[in-house]
Amino acid sequence: MAAMSIQLDRVSRIVNTALPSSVLVFGALGSNVSFYFHFGTVTTLLLSLLNLYYRHGQRDHALLRNFGLLAQARYIVESVGPELRQYLFASDLSEKPFNRAERAEVYRKAKGTDSTAAFGSQKDFDDSSVRLLHSAYPLDHEELEPYELRFGEERGCASSYTIDKPIAISAMSYGALSAPAVRSLARGAKRAGIPMNTGEGGYPKYHLMEGCDLIFQMGTAKFGVRNDDGSLDDSKLAELAQKPEVKMIEIKFSQGAKPGKGGLLPKEKITDEIAELRNVRKGHDVISPAHHKECRDASSTVSFIRRVQEVSGLPVGMKLCLGRPGEFTELVREMKRQDSFPDYVSVDGAEGGTGAAPRSFMDDVGMPLERGLATVQSILQDEKVRARLKLLAAGKLINPARQIAAMAQGAQAVYSARGFLLALGCIQALQCNANTCPVGLTTHDPELTRGVDIDQKSQRVERYVAALMKEHEELLASLGCRNHAELRPEHVWGALSLVAPEVASPAQIVPLNRISQPAREMGVRA
Amino acid sequence: MNSKIIWTCQAIAACIIGGAGLLKFMGNPTDQLLFAELGMEPFGRYLIASLEVIAAALLASGIFAAPGALLAIGTMLGAIIAHATVLGAEVQGDGGLHLVLLVTLLLVSGPVLFVRRRELPLVGSTL
Ligand SMILES: Cc1cc2nc3c(=O)[nH]c(=O)nc-3n(C[C@H](O)[C@H](O)[C@H](O)COP(=O)(O)O)c2cc1C
């Protein structure tokens, strides 16, 4: 796939110049050799007009805008795909990380053409995937209650932040993303009324342009708020926190796609502007340190979180991919000891996405979301501090059912990064690290970013969120829950069995009696 | 309302292009002359005649009107090239009637193609 798209890039450039020239060539041959050549003149003329429209007229399809007619091949294969694939190619469900069926759902929601499907599910029902358990007494729509979540209320934070939809755009930096991609997401977030995380890319110049609510992410390199030695510059942070758009601060400890390793931005993607915004040199990969300078153990970590809370005056969260549960338990106990908690913890699953990461980290390090989330939830419960903070989750939560399942397992809101990239038209070309993204989302090549029409794409984000929310409501009603807070693990078939006793230290084993009655009767393993 | 206008356009287009095609098939002397001038007689005449008749049938069919309109526009572009490069505006002292029909055909198939562009095979979904 990668090879094919790079080819597409070159070949399409040839086609785009060859096509208008061939009109002239055919025209000359038709007039001088044989009139029959004018069949070619007319055909190439019509194709050139179509190509012109694709490249400079329409704004719906970034791929066509970037590559013109040649990219049309992709749409043709897509439209005759089901028939072809049945015999020739990969099945609808065999692509990774998101299969075609999953992506198609987001595309439809984002384009506002979500409709029903027929005949039956495409999913492999023999696997252990999450399934929601509906109630025998579903609710009517009128019985549902609006969603609301207030960050910072636990410690009476003066500038607490309230969201009214359980969805946010997960961290993606300017750097990983192109400027128009960032602006499309930011404008979309504004239109949809959800917050957007800035990612660890330093001063959020493009994020700020659209006026959406922002969660400023502070990565281990602290781009945007660092001293030269990599420690936190309190005054820069305080200044940034003053911006009305910045509603919360997120300290990134680790990320599912590369847990235990710092952020990574390949040198191909470092432009003058990015070098300036991050205060780094061009021509080198930018590799963030694996940990915050200030955080060497539980006690210094908790103090650091408190310091960020005090300096910024905003709700402060921590993002982590769960590693050894015992360490997290220790951290929570330290929070209790210091009586100081982050305002939220966001659990990133090992299946999470990234702009660039070593494959072994992407594939083989960290706890997947279901297990990680359930473990964090049970540790917080066992330590009796669940009410002291909010819990968020991310990791392939791109469709309503997965989001609801995560919320049933303890998350109070969900983050998605790649769901929103798909909504912007990501075709999963898997080139985020190479500056060659064919749809212009994760590249700084002006030839490719020109395909991204900010207004169009922000509308897709808005529609995607609206469609998700509508289905959340429908699912809640069918599960018999009036609001998201009523979701419980027993609404998910197979939940809790996911916290395998051997991964938790003895204190965190989920007691058997916690498994709800119905779940146990269904034969769920403890 | 809108669809009535489009159907009228389709009908006019089908009549003009179908008629022209049939005339060519039947060996209308003017057409023979023109195609001789283009150096396409008789094979080219039959080829174009077939395309025209197919276009007329597609236009009349309704569900395939979009490709029909495209085909009509394509053949008309060819005809316009012929008039522009070889034949001249006036054919056999017809006062430009040929050309007027051509332009009319373009004027009626254009809207059909535009309104029904999404029905085009393969490319329709992107238009
Ligand atoms: C292109 C891209 C860039 C990302 N950049 C960051 C980042 O700067 N900081 C961070 O904490 N996570 C980053 N992530 C991870 C996401 O925020 C998110 O945690 C992860 O992808 C899981 O969500 P998803 O499965 O919905 O994509 C990035 C992900 C992608 C795809």
PDB file of N, CA, C and O in Angstrom, chain A residues 122-180:
ATOM      1  N   GLN A 122     -20.923  -7.928   9.602  1.00  0.00           N
ATOM      2  CA  GLN A 122     -19.732  -8.423   8.923  1.00  0.00           C
ATOM      3  C   GLN A 122     -18.716  -8.958   9.931  1.00  0.00           C
ATOM      4  O   GLN A 122     -17.687  -9.494   9.557  1.00  0.00           O
ATOM      5  N   LYS A 123     -19.022  -8.802  11.193  1.00  0.00           N
ATOM      6  CA  LYS A 123     -18.005  -9.118  12.181  1.00  0.00           C
ATOM      7  C   LYS A 123     -17.887 -10.603  12.446  1.00  0.00           C
ATOM      8  O   LYS A 123     -18.821 -11.373  12.273  1.00  0.00           O
ATOM      9  N   ASP A 124     -16.713 -10.956  12.901  1.00  0.00           N
ATOM     10  CA  ASP A 124     -16.455 -12.336  13.254  1.00  0.00           C
ATOM     11  C   ASP A 124     -17.009 -12.578  14.655  1.00  0.00           C
ATOM     12  O   ASP A 124     -16.410 -12.186  15.648  1.00  0.00           O
ATOM     13  N   PHE A 125     -18.152 -13.208  14.721  1.00  0.00           N
ATOM     14  CA  PHE A 125     -18.810 -13.349  16.008  1.00  0.00           C
ATOM     15  C   PHE A 125     -18.206 -14.438  16.882  1.00  0.00           C
ATOM     16  O   PHE A 125     -18.642 -14.694  17.973  1.00  0.00           O
ATOM     17  N   ASP A 126     -17.211 -15.102  16.371  1.00  0.00           N
ATOM     18  CA  ASP A 126     -16.587 -16.118  17.204  1.00  0.00           C
ATOM     19  C   ASP A 126     -15.454 -15.544  18.031  1.00  0.00           C
ATOM     20  O   ASP A 126     -14.922 -16.194  18.901  1.00  0.00           O
ATOM     21  N   ASP A 127     -15.063 -14.297  17.710  1.00  0.00           N
ATOM     22  CA  ASP A 127     -13.958 -13.754  18.492  1.00  0.00           C
ATOM     23  C   ASP A 127     -14.495 -13.177  19.795  1.00  0.00           C
ATOM     24  O   ASP A 127     -15.679 -13.249  20.100  1.00  0.00           O
ATOM     25  N   SER A 128     -13.615 -12.608  20.590  1.00  0.00           N
ATOM     26  CA  SER A 128     -14.014 -12.223  21.941  1.00  0.00           C
ATOM     27  C   SER A 128     -14.329 -10.741  22.014  1.00  0.00           C
ATOM     28  O   SER A 128     -14.176 -10.123  23.039  1.00  0.00           O
ATOM     29  N   SER A 129     -14.741 -10.159  20.893  1.00  0.00           N
ATOM     30  CA  SER A 129     -14.912  -8.717  20.898  1.00  0.00           C
ATOM     31  C   SER A 129     -16.067  -8.300  21.808  1.00  0.00           C
ATOM     32  O   SER A 129     -16.942  -9.089  22.144  1.00  0.00           O
ATOM     33  N   VAL A 130     -15.999  -7.043  22.166  1.00  0.00           N
ATOM     34  CA  VAL A 130     -16.972  -6.489  23.093  1.00  0.00           C
ATOM     35  C   VAL A 130     -18.373  -6.498  22.493  1.00  0.00           C
ATOM     36  O   VAL A 130     -18.562  -6.196  21.326  1.00  0.00           O
ATOM     37  N   ARG A 131     -19.337  -6.848  23.284  1.00  0.00           N
ATOM     38  CA  ARG A 131     -20.708  -6.713  22.834  1.00  0.00           C
ATOM     39  C   ARG A 131     -21.526  -6.112  23.971  1.00  0.00           C
ATOM     40  O   ARG A 131     -21.332  -6.449  25.137  1.00  0.00           O
ATOM     41  N   LEU A 132     -22.415  -5.220  23.615  1.00  0.00           N
ATOM     42  CA  LEU A 132     -23.233  -4.573  24.639  1.00  0.00           C
ATOM     43  C   LEU A 132     -24.462  -5.429  24.914  1.00  0.00           C
ATOM     44  O   LEU A 132     -24.984  -6.080  24.023  1.00  0.00           O
ATOM     45  N   LEU A 133     -24.904  -5.404  26.162  1.00  0.00           N
ATOM     46  CA  LEU A 133     -26.075  -6.194  26.527  1.00  0.00           C
ATOM     47  C   LEU A 133     -27.255  -5.261  26.773  1.00  0.00           C
ATOM     48  O   LEU A 133     -27.240  -4.459  27.698  1.00  0.00           O
ATOM     49  N   HIS A 134     -28.242  -5.396  25.965  1.00  0.00           N
ATOM     50  CA  HIS A 134     -29.390  -4.498  26.068  1.00  0.00           C
ATOM     51  C   HIS A 134     -30.304  -4.930  27.217  1.00  0.00           C
ATOM     52  O   HIS A 134     -30.180  -6.036  27.744  1.00  0.00           O
ATOM     53  N   SER A 135     -31.201  -4.048  27.545  1.00  0.00           N
ATOM     54  CA  SER A 135     -32.143  -4.349  28.614  1.00  0.00           C
ATOM     55  C   SER A 135     -33.439  -4.897  28.032  1.00  0.00           C
ATOM     56  O   SER A 135     -33.811  -4.582  26.896  1.00  0.00           O
ATOM     57  N   ALA A 136     -34.107  -5.706  28.830  1.00  0.00           N
ATOM     58  CA  ALA A 136     -35.429  -6.175  28.414  1.00  0.00           C
ATOM     59  C   ALA A 136     -36.422  -5.020  28.459  1.00  0.00           C
ATOM     60  O   ALA A 136     -37.506  -5.098  27.902  1.00  0.00           O
ATOM     61  N   TYR A 137     -36.032  -3.953  29.152  1.00  0.00           N
ATOM     62  CA  TYR A 137     -36.934  -2.804  29.308  1.00  0.00           C
ATOM     63  C   TYR A 137     -36.254  -1.538  28.825  1.00  0.00           C
ATOM     64  O   TYR A 137     -35.865  -0.677  29.630  1.00  0.00           O
ATOM     65  N   PRO A 138     -36.055  -1.427  27.540  1.00  0.00           N
ATOM     66  CA  PRO A 138     -35.370  -0.234  27.021  1.00  0.00           C
ATOM     67  C   PRO A 138     -36.161   1.031  27.322  1.00  0.00           C
ATOM     68  O   PRO A 138     -37.368   0.978  27.561  1.00  0.00           O
ATOM     69  N   LEU A 139     -35.451   2.160  27.318  1.00  0.00           N
ATOM     70  CA  LEU A 139     -36.092   3.425  27.657  1.00  0.00           C
ATOM     71  C   LEU A 139     -36.606   4.125  26.407  1.00  0.00           C
ATOM     72  O   LEU A 139     -36.175   3.842  25.292  1.00  0.00           O
ATOM     73  N   ASP A 140     -37.510   5.063  26.640  1.00  0.00           N
ATOM     74  CA  ASP A 140     -37.914   5.956  25.554  1.00  0.00           C
ATOM     75  C   ASP A 140     -36.936   7.108  25.493  1.00  0.00           C
ATOM     76  O   ASP A 140     -36.283   7.445  26.479  1.00  0.00           O
ATOM     77  N   HIS A 141     -36.890   7.698  24.343  1.00  0.00           N
ATOM     78  CA  HIS A 141     -35.929   8.780  24.139  1.00  0.00           C
ATOM     79  C   HIS A 141     -36.123   9.907  25.155  1.00  0.00           C
ATOM     80  O   HIS A 141     -35.174  10.506  25.647  1.00  0.00           O
ATOM     81  N   GLU A 142     -37.377  10.183  25.508  1.00  0.00           N
ATOM     82  CA  GLU A 142     -37.653  11.299  26.423  1.00  0.00           C
ATOM     83  C   GLU A 142     -37.071  11.040  27.804  1.00  0.00           C
ATOM     84  O   GLU A 142     -36.878  11.965  28.597  1.00  0.00           O
ATOM     85  N   GLU A 143     -36.831   9.795  28.135  1.00  0.00           N
ATOM     86  CA  GLU A 143     -36.358   9.496  29.484  1.00  0.00           C
ATOM     87  C   GLU A 143     -34.867   9.740  29.652  1.00  0.00           C
ATOM     88  O   GLU A 143     -34.336   9.674  30.753  1.00  0.00           O
ATOM     89  N   LEU A 144     -34.173   9.989  28.535  1.00  0.00           N
ATOM     90  CA  LEU A 144     -32.723  10.185  28.615  1.00  0.00           C
ATOM     91  C   LEU A 144     -32.386  11.539  29.227  1.00  0.00           C
ATOM     92  O   LEU A 144     -33.138  12.498  29.095  1.00  0.00           O
ATOM     93  N   GLU A 145     -31.250  11.576  29.895  1.00  0.00           N
ATOM     94  CA  GLU A 145     -30.819  12.822  30.514  1.00  0.00           C
ATOM     95  C   GLU A 145     -29.567  13.334  29.822  1.00  0.00           C
ATOM     96  O   GLU A 145     -28.758  12.544  29.355  1.00  0.00           O
ATOM     97  N   PRO A 146     -29.398  14.657  29.789  1.00  0.00           N
ATOM     98  CA  PRO A 146     -28.222  15.198  29.107  1.00  0.00           C
ATOM     99  C   PRO A 146     -26.930  14.830  29.832  1.00  0.00           C
ATOM    100  O   PRO A 146     -26.917  14.619  31.041  1.00  0.00           O
ATOM    101  N   TYR A 147     -25.886  14.769  29.048  1.00  0.00           N
ATOM    102  CA  TYR A 147     -24.570  14.435  29.583  1.00  0.00           C
ATOM    103  C   TYR A 147     -23.876  15.691  30.091  1.00  0.00           C
ATOM    104  O   TYR A 147     -24.005  16.755  29.494  1.00  0.00           O
ATOM    105  N   GLU A 148     -23.164  15.549  31.189  1.00  0.00           N
ATOM    106  CA  GLU A 148     -22.349  16.668  31.651  1.00  0.00           C
ATOM    107  C   GLU A 148     -21.205  16.148  32.499  1.00  0.00           C
ATOM    108  O   GLU A 148     -21.375  15.206  33.265  1.00  0.00           O
ATOM    109  N   LEU A 149     -20.035  16.716  32.311  1.00  0.00           N
ATOM    110  CA  LEU A 149     -18.891  16.292  33.113  1.00  0.00           C
ATOM    111  C   LEU A 149     -18.070  17.530  33.445  1.00  0.00           C
ATOM    112  O   LEU A 149     -17.706  18.301  32.559  1.00  0.00           O
ATOM    113  N   ARG A 150     -17.800  17.700  34.752  1.00  0.00           N
ATOM    114  CA  ARG A 150     -17.084  18.902  35.155  1.00  0.00           C
ATOM    115  C   ARG A 150     -15.706  18.534  35.709  1.00  0.00           C
ATOM    116  O   ARG A 150     -15.600  17.911  36.761  1.00  0.00           O
ATOM    117  N   PHE A 151     -14.696  18.933  34.989  1.00  0.00           N
ATOM    118  CA  PHE A 151     -13.327  18.641  35.421  1.00  0.00           C
ATOM    119  C   PHE A 151     -12.899  19.662  36.461  1.00  0.00           C
ATOM    120  O   PHE A 151     -13.127  20.861  36.288  1.00  0.00           O
ATOM    121  N   GLY A 152     -12.277  19.168  37.492  1.00  0.00           N
ATOM    122  CA  GLY A 152     -11.744  20.080  38.498  1.00  0.00           C
ATOM    123  C   GLY A 152     -12.691  20.297  39.654  1.00  0.00           C
ATOM    124  O   GLY A 152     -12.341  20.965  40.621  1.00  0.00           O
ATOM    125  N   GLU A 153     -13.900  19.714  39.572  1.00  0.00           N
ATOM    126  CA  GLU A 153     -14.867  19.980  40.649  1.00  0.00           C
ATOM    127  C   GLU A 153     -14.428  19.327  41.958  1.00  0.00           C
ATOM    128  O   GLU A 153     -14.725  19.841  43.034  1.00  0.00           O
ATOM    129  N   GLU A 154     -13.691  18.211  41.866  1.00  0.00           N
ATOM    130  CA  GLU A 154     -13.318  17.474  43.083  1.00  0.00           C
ATOM    131  C   GLU A 154     -12.494  18.332  44.036  1.00  0.00           C
ATOM    132  O   GLU A 154     -12.623  18.227  45.249  1.00  0.00           O
ATOM    133  N   ARG A 155     -11.627  19.167  43.467  1.00  0.00           N
ATOM    134  CA  ARG A 155     -10.802  19.993  44.369  1.00  0.00           C
ATOM    135  C   ARG A 155     -11.240  21.459  44.323  1.00  0.00           C
ATOM    136  O   ARG A 155     -10.488  22.362  44.690  1.00  0.00           O
ATOM    137  N   GLY A 156     -12.456  21.681  43.871  1.00  0.00           N
ATOM    138  CA  GLY A 156     -12.991  23.036  43.864  1.00  0.00           C
ATOM    139  C   GLY A 156     -12.176  24.001  43.027  1.00  0.00           C
ATOM    140  O   GLY A 156     -12.021  25.173  43.363  1.00  0.00           O
ATOM    141  N   CYS A 157     -11.651  23.512  41.923  1.00  0.00           N
ATOM    142  CA  CYS A 157     -10.836  24.350  41.047  1.00  0.00           C
ATOM    143  C   CYS A 157     -11.675  25.507  40.512  1.00  0.00           C
ATOM    144  O   CYS A 157     -12.779  25.314  40.000  1.00  0.00           O
ATOM    145  N   ALA A 158     -11.152  26.719  40.656  1.00  0.00           N
ATOM    146  CA  ALA A 158     -11.933  27.908  40.289  1.00  0.00           C
ATOM    147  C   ALA A 158     -12.259  27.913  38.801  1.00  0.00           C
ATOM    148  O   ALA A 158     -13.351  28.305  38.409  1.00  0.00           O
ATOM    149  N   SER A 159     -11.319  27.491  37.968  1.00  0.00           N
ATOM    150  CA  SER A 159     -11.643  27.457  36.543  1.00  0.00           C
ATOM    151  C   SER A 159     -11.920  26.028  36.097  1.00  0.00           C
ATOM    152  O   SER A 159     -11.246  25.496  35.226  1.00  0.00           O
ATOM    153  N   SER A 160     -12.899  25.415  36.745  1.00  0.00           N
ATOM    154  CA  SER A 160     -13.263  24.058  36.334  1.00  0.00           C
ATOM    155  C   SER A 160     -13.786  24.118  34.906  1.00  0.00           C
ATOM    156  O   SER A 160     -14.159  25.177  34.414  1.00  0.00           O
ATOM    157  N   TYR A 161     -13.785  22.959  34.256  1.00  0.00           N
ATOM    158  CA  TYR A 161     -14.174  22.933  32.846  1.00  0.00           C
ATOM    159  C   TYR A 161     -15.243  21.873  32.630  1.00  0.00           C
ATOM    160  O   TYR A 161     -15.101  20.727  33.037  1.00  0.00           O
ATOM    161  N   THR A 162     -16.342  22.289  32.008  1.00  0.00           N
ATOM    162  CA  THR A 162     -17.461  21.377  31.821  1.00  0.00           C
ATOM    163  C   THR A 162     -17.614  21.011  30.345  1.00  0.00           C
ATOM    164  O   THR A 162     -17.576  21.884  29.478  1.00  0.00           O
ATOM    165  N   ILE A 163     -17.769  19.740  30.081  1.00  0.00           N
ATOM    166  CA  ILE A 163     -18.071  19.320  28.709  1.00  0.00           C
ATOM    167  C   ILE A 163     -19.491  18.753  28.678  1.00  0.00           C
ATOM    168  O   ILE A 163     -19.981  18.223  29.679  1.00  0.00           O
ATOM    169  N   ASP A 164     -20.150  18.897  27.545  1.00  0.00           N
ATOM    170  CA  ASP A 164     -21.512  18.366  27.478  1.00  0.00           C
ATOM    171  C   ASP A 164     -21.646  17.256  26.438  1.00  0.00           C
ATOM    172  O   ASP A 164     -22.754  16.847  26.091  1.00  0.00           O
ATOM    173  N   LYS A 165     -20.514  16.779  25.949  1.00  0.00           N
ATOM    174  CA  LYS A 165     -20.515  15.584  25.111  1.00  0.00           C
ATOM    175  C   LYS A 165     -19.334  14.735  25.565  1.00  0.00           C
ATOM    176  O   LYS A 165     -18.272  15.275  25.850  1.00  0.00           O
ATOM    177  N   PRO A 166     -19.510  13.424  25.626  1.00  0.00           N
ATOM    178  CA  PRO A 166     -18.443  12.604  26.203  1.00  0.00           C
ATOM    179  C   PRO A 166     -17.316  12.295  25.222  1.00  0.00           C
ATOM    180  O   PRO A 166     -16.707  11.236  25.283  1.00  0.00           O
ATOM    181  N   ILE A 167     -17.055  13.201  24.302  1.00  0.00           N
ATOM    182  CA  ILE A 167     -16.075  12.913  23.258  1.00  0.00           C
ATOM    183  C   ILE A 167     -15.119  14.080  23.118  1.00  0.00           C
ATOM    184  O   ILE A 167     -15.540  15.239  23.162  1.00  0.00           O
ATOM    185  N   ALA A 168     -13.844  13.765  22.921  1.00  0.00           N
ATOM    186  CA  ALA A 168     -12.865  14.823  22.673  1.00  0.00           C
ATOM    187  C   ALA A 168     -11.871  14.331  21.638  1.00  0.00           C
ATOM    188  O   ALA A 168     -11.686  13.129  21.451  1.00  0.00           O
ATOM    189  N   ILE A 169     -11.244  15.298  20.967  1.00  0.00           N
ATOM    190  CA  ILE A 169     -10.233  14.946  19.975  1.00  0.00           C
ATOM    191  C   ILE A 169      -8.911  14.731  20.688  1.00  0.00           C
ATOM    192  O   ILE A 169      -8.425  15.618  21.382  1.00  0.00           O
ATOM    193  N   SER A 170      -8.360  13.558  20.537  1.00  0.00           N
ATOM    194  CA  SER A 170      -7.159  13.186  21.271  1.00  0.00           C
ATOM    195  C   SER A 170      -5.922  13.883  20.706  1.00  0.00           C
ATOM    196  O   SER A 170      -5.931  14.399  19.592  1.00  0.00           O
ATOM    197  N   ALA A 171      -4.876  13.845  21.503  1.00  0.00           N
ATOM    198  CA  ALA A 171      -3.654  14.587  21.187  1.00  0.00           C
ATOM    199  C   ALA A 171      -3.062  14.241  19.831  1.00  0.00           C
ATOM    200  O   ALA A 171      -2.772  13.089  19.546  1.00  0.00           O
ATOM    201  N   MET A 172      -2.927  15.258  19.007  1.00  0.00           N
ATOM    202  CA  MET A 172      -2.154  15.118  17.770  1.00  0.00           C
ATOM    203  C   MET A 172      -1.522  16.483  17.541  1.00  0.00           C
ATOM    204  O   MET A 172      -2.214  17.484  17.432  1.00  0.00           O
ATOM    205  N   SER A 173      -0.207  16.495  17.459  1.00  0.00           N
ATOM    206  CA  SER A 173       0.481  17.784  17.426  1.00  0.00           C
ATOM    207  C   SER A 173       0.476  18.375  16.025  1.00  0.00           C
ATOM    208  O   SER A 173       0.348  17.651  15.035  1.00  0.00           O
ATOM    209  N   TYR A 174       0.648  19.704  15.977  1.00  0.00           N
ATOM    210  CA  TYR A 174       1.025  20.302  14.701  1.00  0.00           C
ATOM    211  C   TYR A 174       2.478  19.892  14.517  1.00  0.00           C
ATOM    212  O   TYR A 174       3.311  20.142  15.378  1.00  0.00           O
ATOM    213  N   GLY A 175       2.750  19.246  13.433  1.00  0.00           N
ATOM    214  CA  GLY A 175       4.052  18.586  13.284  1.00  0.00           C
ATOM    215  C   GLY A 175       3.742  17.189  12.807  1.00  0.00           C
ATOM    216  O   GLY A 175       4.063  16.809  11.686  1.00  0.00           O
ATOM    217  N   ALA A 176       3.036  16.453  13.678  1.00  0.00           N
ATOM    218  CA  ALA A 176       2.498  15.172  13.218  1.00  0.00           C
ATOM    219  C   ALA A 176       1.439  15.471  12.157  1.00  0.00           C
ATOM    220  O   ALA A 176       1.400  14.853  11.098  1.00  0.00           O
ATOM    221  N   LEU A 177       0.572  16.436  12.450  1.00  0.00           N
ATOM    222  CA  LEU A 177      -0.472  16.827  11.506  1.00  0.00           C
ATOM    223  C   LEU A 177      -0.050  18.061  10.719  1.00  0.00           C
ATOM    224  O   LEU A 177       0.771  18.845  11.174  1.00  0.00           O
ATOM    225  N   SER A 178      -0.649  18.229   9.574  1.00  0.00           N
ATOM    226  CA  SER A 178      -0.411  19.428   8.782  1.00  0.00           C
ATOM    227  C   SER A 178      -1.221  20.586   9.350  1.00  0.00           C
ATOM    228  O   SER A 178      -2.165  20.381  10.112  1.00  0.00           O
ATOM    229  N   ALA A 179      -0.849  21.795   8.960  1.00  0.00           N
ATOM    230  CA  ALA A 179      -1.582  22.959   9.448  1.00  0.00           C
ATOM    231  C   ALA A 179      -3.067  22.908   9.062  1.00  0.00           C
ATOM    232  O   ALA A 179      -3.930  23.114   9.921  1.00  0.00           O
ATOM    233  N   PRO A 180      -3.419  22.619   7.796  1.00  0.00           N
ATOM    234  CA  PRO A 180      -4.848  22.585   7.496  1.00  0.00           C
ATOM    235  C   PRO A 180      -5.579  21.448   8.204  1.00  0.00           C
ATOM    236  O   PRO A 180      -6.767  21.580   8.511  1.00  0.00           O
TER     237      PRO A 180
END
